[in-house]
Every structure is written in structure tokens, then in C-alpha cells.
């Protein structure tokens, strides 16, 4: 759901705010965080590869039958529909813009 919100965000501030929730950050390159450690949320082993592809925006390589993709697609559609229905809502908060 968080990835769907990131992809539906209208501004860089909204995207960056949501990415702080999803990704571990190393602003000063102190910890040498590898790609596998960037995601704060860890899926079960069988979903790990699909989630990494999704988070890296490699949509063309994702198995469209995977639960990761199907859940993402549902949430993204719900977010897009909600944003279209109510212009006073943003992905960052439910308060007025």
C-alpha cells in the first residue's frame, strides 16, 4: 500500500515523506546500507524478489500473477480513484491541500 501511495503522490515532498516510512536512509553514507537492507519492511522469502522489483520500479519484470503485484495494483487503483473523487485529499494526509 505504501508503494502505491508513493507512486500516486503529486509532489516530491509527498513522495519523500512516504519514502522515509518505507526506506532506511543513510544520509551521510556512514553505514554502507545495501539494497536488501534499504527496505524497512521485509516480506516472506518467496515474495522478496517481487517486492524488490516493485520498489525498484521494474514493473516489466514483475510476475503479474504474484500476490505482491496484485495487492499493489488493487491499492494503487483505490488510491487513484479516491484522489480523483476528492480533490481535498492528498496521499500525504487526509487534510485539505
Coordinates of N, CA, C and O in Angstrom, one line a residue:
X1 N 0.8 -1.2 0.0 CA 0.0 0.0 0.0 C 0.9 1.3 0.0 O 0.6 2.2 -0.7
X2 N 2.0 1.2 0.7 CA 2.8 2.4 0.8 C 3.4 2.7 -0.6 O 3.6 3.9 -1.0
X3 N 3.8 1.7 -1.3 CA 4.4 1.9 -2.7 C 3.3 2.5 -3.6 O 3.6 3.4 -4.4
X4 N 2.1 2.1 -3.4 CA 1.0 2.6 -4.2 C 0.8 4.1 -3.9 O 0.7 4.9 -4.8
X5 N 0.9 4.5 -2.6 CA 0.8 5.9 -2.2 C 2.0 6.7 -2.8 O 1.8 7.8 -3.3
X6 N 3.2 6.1 -2.7 CA 4.4 6.8 -3.3 C 4.1 7.1 -4.8 O 4.4 8.2 -5.3
X7 N 3.7 6.1 -5.5 CA 3.5 6.2 -6.9 C 2.4 7.2 -7.3 O 2.3 7.7 -8.4
X8 N 1.4 7.4 -6.4 CA 0.3 8.3 -6.6 C 0.6 9.7 -6.1 O -0.2 10.6 -6.3
X9 N 1.7 9.9 -5.4 CA 2.0 11.2 -4.8 C 2.1 12.3 -5.9 O 2.7 12.0 -7.0
X10 N 1.6 13.5 -5.7 CA 1.6 14.5 -6.7 C 2.9 15.4 -6.6 O 3.2 16.0 -7.5
X11 N 3.5 15.4 -5.4 CA 4.6 16.3 -5.2 C 5.8 15.5 -4.7 O 5.7 14.5 -4.1
X12 N 7.0 16.1 -4.9 CA 8.2 15.5 -4.4 C 8.2 15.4 -2.9 O 8.7 14.4 -2.3
X13 N 7.6 16.4 -2.2 CA 7.6 16.4 -0.8 C 6.7 15.3 -0.3 O 7.1 14.6 0.7
X14 N 5.6 15.0 -0.9 CA 4.8 13.9 -0.5 C 5.5 12.5 -0.7 O 5.5 11.7 0.2
X15 N 6.2 12.4 -1.9 CA 6.9 11.2 -2.2 C 8.0 11.0 -1.1 O 8.2 9.9 -0.6
X16 N 8.8 12.0 -0.8 CA 9.9 11.9 0.1 C 9.4 11.6 1.5 O 10.0 10.8 2.2
X17 N 8.3 12.2 1.9 CA 7.7 11.9 3.2 C 7.3 10.4 3.4 O 7.6 9.8 4.4
X18 N 6.7 9.9 2.3 CA 6.3 8.5 2.3 C 7.6 7.6 2.2 O 7.6 6.5 2.9
X19 N 8.5 7.9 1.5 CA 9.7 7.1 1.3 C 10.5 7.0 2.6 O 11.2 6.0 2.9
X20 N 10.4 8.0 3.5 CA 11.0 8.0 4.8 C 10.4 6.8 5.7 O 11.1 6.3 6.5
X21 N 9.2 6.5 5.4 CA 8.5 5.4 6.1 C 8.9 4.1 5.6 O 9.1 3.1 6.4
X22 N 9.2 4.0 4.3 CA 9.5 2.7 3.7 C 11.0 2.3 3.7 O 11.3 1.2 3.8
X23 N 11.8 3.3 3.5 CA 13.3 3.0 3.3 C 14.1 3.5 4.5 O 13.9 4.6 5.0
X24 N 15.1 2.7 4.8 CA 16.2 3.1 5.7 C 17.1 4.1 4.9 O 17.4 3.8 3.8
X25 N 17.4 5.2 5.6 CA 18.2 6.2 4.9 C 19.6 6.3 5.6 O 19.7 6.1 6.8
X26 N 20.6 6.5 4.8 CA 21.9 6.7 5.4 C 22.5 8.0 4.7 O 23.3 8.0 3.8
X27 N 22.0 9.2 5.2 CA 22.3 10.5 4.7 C 23.8 10.7 4.5 O 24.2 11.3 3.5
X28 N 24.6 10.2 5.4 CA 26.0 10.5 5.4 C 26.9 9.3 4.9 O 28.1 9.4 5.1
X29 N 26.2 8.3 4.4 CA 26.9 7.1 3.9 C 27.8 6.5 5.0 O 28.9 6.0 4.8
X30 N 27.3 6.5 6.2 CA 28.1 6.0 7.4 C 28.0 4.5 7.5 O 28.9 3.8 7.9
X31 N 26.8 3.9 7.1 CA 26.5 2.5 7.4 C 26.6 1.6 6.2 O 26.5 0.4 6.3
X32 N 26.9 2.1 5.0 CA 27.0 1.3 3.8 C 25.8 0.4 3.7 O 26.0 -0.8 3.6
X33 N 24.6 0.9 3.6 CA 23.4 0.1 3.5 C 23.3 -0.5 2.1 O 23.3 0.2 1.1
X34 N 23.2 -1.8 2.1 CA 23.0 -2.4 0.8 C 21.5 -2.4 0.3 O 20.7 -2.1 1.1
X35 N 21.3 -2.8 -0.9 CA 19.9 -2.7 -1.4 C 18.9 -3.6 -0.6 O 17.8 -3.1 -0.4
X36 N 19.4 -4.7 -0.2 CA 18.5 -5.6 0.6 C 18.1 -5.0 1.9 O 17.0 -5.3 2.5
X37 N 18.9 -4.1 2.5 CA 18.6 -3.5 3.8 C 17.9 -2.2 3.7 O 17.5 -1.7 4.7
X38 N 17.7 -1.7 2.5 CA 17.1 -0.4 2.4 C 15.6 -0.4 2.8 O 15.1 0.5 3.4
X39 N 14.9 -1.5 2.4 CA 13.5 -1.6 2.8 C 13.3 -1.9 4.3 O 14.0 -2.8 4.8
X40 N 12.5 -1.1 4.9 CA 12.2 -1.4 6.3 C 11.3 -2.6 6.5 O 11.5 -3.3 7.5
X41 N 10.4 -2.8 5.6 CA 9.5 -3.9 5.7 C 10.1 -5.1 5.0 O 10.6 -5.0 3.8
X42 N 10.1 -6.3 5.6 CA 10.7 -7.5 4.9 C 9.6 -8.5 4.6 O 8.8 -8.9 5.5
X43 N 9.5 -8.9 3.4 CA 8.4 -9.9 3.0 C 8.9 -11.3 3.3 O 10.1 -11.5 3.7
X44 N 8.0 -12.2 3.2 CA 8.4 -13.6 3.3 C 9.4 -13.9 2.2 O 9.4 -13.2 1.1
X45 N 10.2 -14.9 2.3 CA 11.3 -15.2 1.3 C 10.7 -15.3 -0.1 O 11.3 -14.8 -1.0
X46 N 9.6 -16.0 -0.3 CA 9.1 -16.2 -1.6 C 8.7 -14.9 -2.3 O 8.6 -14.9 -3.5
X47 N 8.3 -13.9 -1.6 CA 7.9 -12.6 -2.2 C 9.0 -11.6 -2.3 O 8.8 -10.6 -2.9
X48 N 10.1 -11.9 -1.7 CA 11.2 -10.9 -1.6 C 11.6 -10.4 -3.0 O 11.7 -9.2 -3.2
X49 N 11.9 -11.2 -4.0 CA 12.3 -10.8 -5.3 C 11.3 -9.9 -6.0 O 11.6 -8.9 -6.6
X50 N 10.0 -10.3 -5.9 CA 8.9 -9.5 -6.5 C 8.8 -8.1 -5.8 O 8.6 -7.1 -6.5
X51 N 9.0 -8.1 -4.5 CA 8.9 -6.8 -3.8 C 10.1 -5.9 -4.2 O 9.9 -4.7 -4.4
X52 N 11.2 -6.4 -4.3 CA 12.4 -5.6 -4.7 C 12.2 -5.1 -6.1 O 12.5 -3.9 -6.4
X53 N 11.7 -5.9 -7.0 CA 11.4 -5.4 -8.4 C 10.4 -4.2 -8.4 O 10.6 -3.2 -9.0
X54 N 9.3 -4.4 -7.6 CA 8.3 -3.3 -7.4 C 8.9 -2.1 -6.9 O 8.7 -1.0 -7.4
X55 N 9.7 -2.2 -5.8 CA 10.3 -1.0 -5.2 C 11.3 -0.3 -6.0 O 11.6 0.9 -5.9
X56 N 11.9 -1.1 -6.9 CA 12.9 -0.5 -7.9 C 12.3 0.0 -9.2 O 13.0 0.3 -10.1
X57 N 10.9 0.0 -9.2 CA 10.2 0.4 -10.4 C 10.4 -0.4 -11.6 O 10.3 0.1 -12.7
X58 N 10.7 -1.7 -11.5 CA 11.0 -2.6 -12.6 C 9.7 -3.4 -12.9 O 9.7 -4.6 -12.8
X59 N 8.7 -2.6 -13.2 CA 7.3 -3.2 -13.4 C 7.3 -4.2 -14.5 O 6.5 -5.2 -14.4
X60 N 8.1 -4.1 -15.5 CA 8.1 -5.0 -16.6 C 8.7 -6.4 -16.3 O 8.4 -7.4 -17.0
X61 N 9.4 -6.5 -15.2 CA 10.0 -7.7 -14.8 C 9.2 -8.5 -13.7 O 9.5 -9.6 -13.4
X62 N 8.2 -7.8 -13.1 CA 7.4 -8.4 -12.1 C 6.4 -9.5 -12.6 O 5.9 -9.3 -13.7
X63 N 6.3 -10.6 -11.9 CA 5.3 -11.6 -12.3 C 3.9 -11.0 -11.9 O 3.6 -10.8 -10.7
X64 N 3.1 -10.8 -12.9 CA 1.8 -10.1 -12.7 C 0.9 -11.0 -11.9 O -0.2 -10.6 -11.5
X65 N 1.2 -12.3 -11.8 CA 0.3 -13.2 -11.0 C 0.8 -13.3 -9.5 O 0.1 -13.9 -8.7
X66 N 1.8 -12.6 -9.2 CA 2.3 -12.6 -7.8 C 1.4 -11.8 -6.9 O 0.7 -10.9 -7.3
X67 N 1.3 -12.3 -5.6 CA 0.5 -11.5 -4.7 C 1.0 -10.1 -4.4 O 0.2 -9.2 -4.2
X68 N 2.3 -9.9 -4.5 CA 2.8 -8.6 -4.4 C 2.3 -7.7 -5.4 O 1.8 -6.6 -5.1
X69 N 2.3 -8.1 -6.7 CA 1.8 -7.3 -7.8 C 0.3 -7.0 -7.7 O -0.2 -5.9 -7.8
X70 N -0.4 -8.1 -7.4 CA -1.9 -8.0 -7.4 C -2.3 -7.0 -6.3 O -3.2 -6.2 -6.5
X71 N -1.7 -7.2 -5.1 CA -2.1 -6.3 -4.0 C -1.7 -4.8 -4.3 O -2.5 -3.9 -4.1
X72 N -0.5 -4.6 -4.9 CA -0.1 -3.3 -5.3 C -1.1 -2.7 -6.3 O -1.5 -1.5 -6.1
X73 N -1.5 -3.4 -7.3 CA -2.4 -2.9 -8.3 C -3.7 -2.5 -7.7 O -4.3 -1.5 -8.1
X74 N -4.2 -3.3 -6.8 CA -5.5 -3.0 -6.2 C -5.4 -1.7 -5.3 O -6.2 -0.8 -5.5
X75 N -4.4 -1.6 -4.5 CA -4.2 -0.4 -3.7 C -4.0 0.8 -4.5 O -4.5 1.9 -4.2
X76 N -3.2 0.7 -5.6 CA -2.9 1.8 -6.4 C -4.2 2.3 -7.1 O -4.5 3.5 -7.2
X77 N -5.0 1.4 -7.6 CA -6.3 1.8 -8.2 C -7.2 2.5 -7.2 O -7.9 3.5 -7.4
X78 N -7.3 1.9 -5.9 CA -8.1 2.5 -4.9 C -7.6 3.9 -4.5 O -8.4 4.9 -4.4
X79 N -6.3 4.1 -4.5 CA -5.8 5.4 -4.1 C -6.1 6.4 -5.3 O -6.5 7.5 -5.0
X80 N -5.8 6.0 -6.5 CA -6.1 6.9 -7.7 C -7.6 7.3 -7.7 O -7.9 8.5 -7.9
X81 N -8.5 6.3 -7.5 CA -9.9 6.6 -7.5 C -10.3 7.6 -6.4 O -11.1 8.5 -6.6
X82 N -9.7 7.4 -5.2 CA -10.0 8.3 -4.1 C -9.5 9.7 -4.4 O -10.2 10.7 -4.1
X83 N -8.3 9.8 -4.9 CA -7.8 11.1 -5.2 C -8.6 11.9 -6.3 O -8.7 13.1 -6.2
X84 N -9.1 11.1 -7.2 CA -9.9 11.7 -8.3 C -11.3 12.2 -7.8 O -11.8 13.2 -8.2
X85 N -11.8 11.4 -6.8 CA -13.1 11.7 -6.3 C -13.1 12.9 -5.3 O -14.1 13.6 -5.2
X86 N -12.0 13.1 -4.6 CA -12.0 14.2 -3.6 C -10.7 15.0 -3.8 O -9.6 14.5 -3.3
X87 N -10.7 16.2 -4.4 CA -9.5 17.0 -4.6 C -8.9 17.5 -3.4 O -7.8 18.1 -3.4
X88 N -9.6 17.4 -2.2 CA -9.1 18.0 -1.0 C -8.2 16.9 -0.2 O -7.7 17.2 0.8
X89 N -8.1 15.8 -0.8 CA -7.3 14.7 -0.2 C -6.0 14.6 -1.0 O -5.9 14.6 -2.2
X90 N -4.9 14.4 -0.2 CA -3.6 14.1 -0.8 C -3.1 12.8 -0.2 O -3.6 12.3 0.8
X91 N -2.1 12.2 -0.8 CA -1.6 10.9 -0.3 C -0.8 11.1 1.0 O -0.6 10.2 1.8
X92 N -0.4 12.4 1.3 CA 0.4 12.6 2.5 C -0.5 12.8 3.7 O -0.1 12.4 4.8
X93 N -1.8 13.2 3.5 CA -2.7 13.4 4.7 C -4.1 13.5 4.1 O -4.3 13.8 3.0
X94 N -5.0 13.3 5.0 CA -6.4 13.4 4.6 C -6.9 14.9 4.8 O -8.1 15.1 4.5
X95 N -6.1 15.8 5.2 CA -6.5 17.2 5.3 C -6.5 17.9 4.0 O -5.9 17.4 3.0
X96 N -7.1 19.1 4.0 CA -7.1 19.9 2.8 C -5.7 20.2 2.3 O -4.8 20.4 3.1
X97 N -5.6 20.4 1.0 CA -4.4 20.8 0.3 C -4.1 22.2 0.6 O -4.9 23.0 0.7

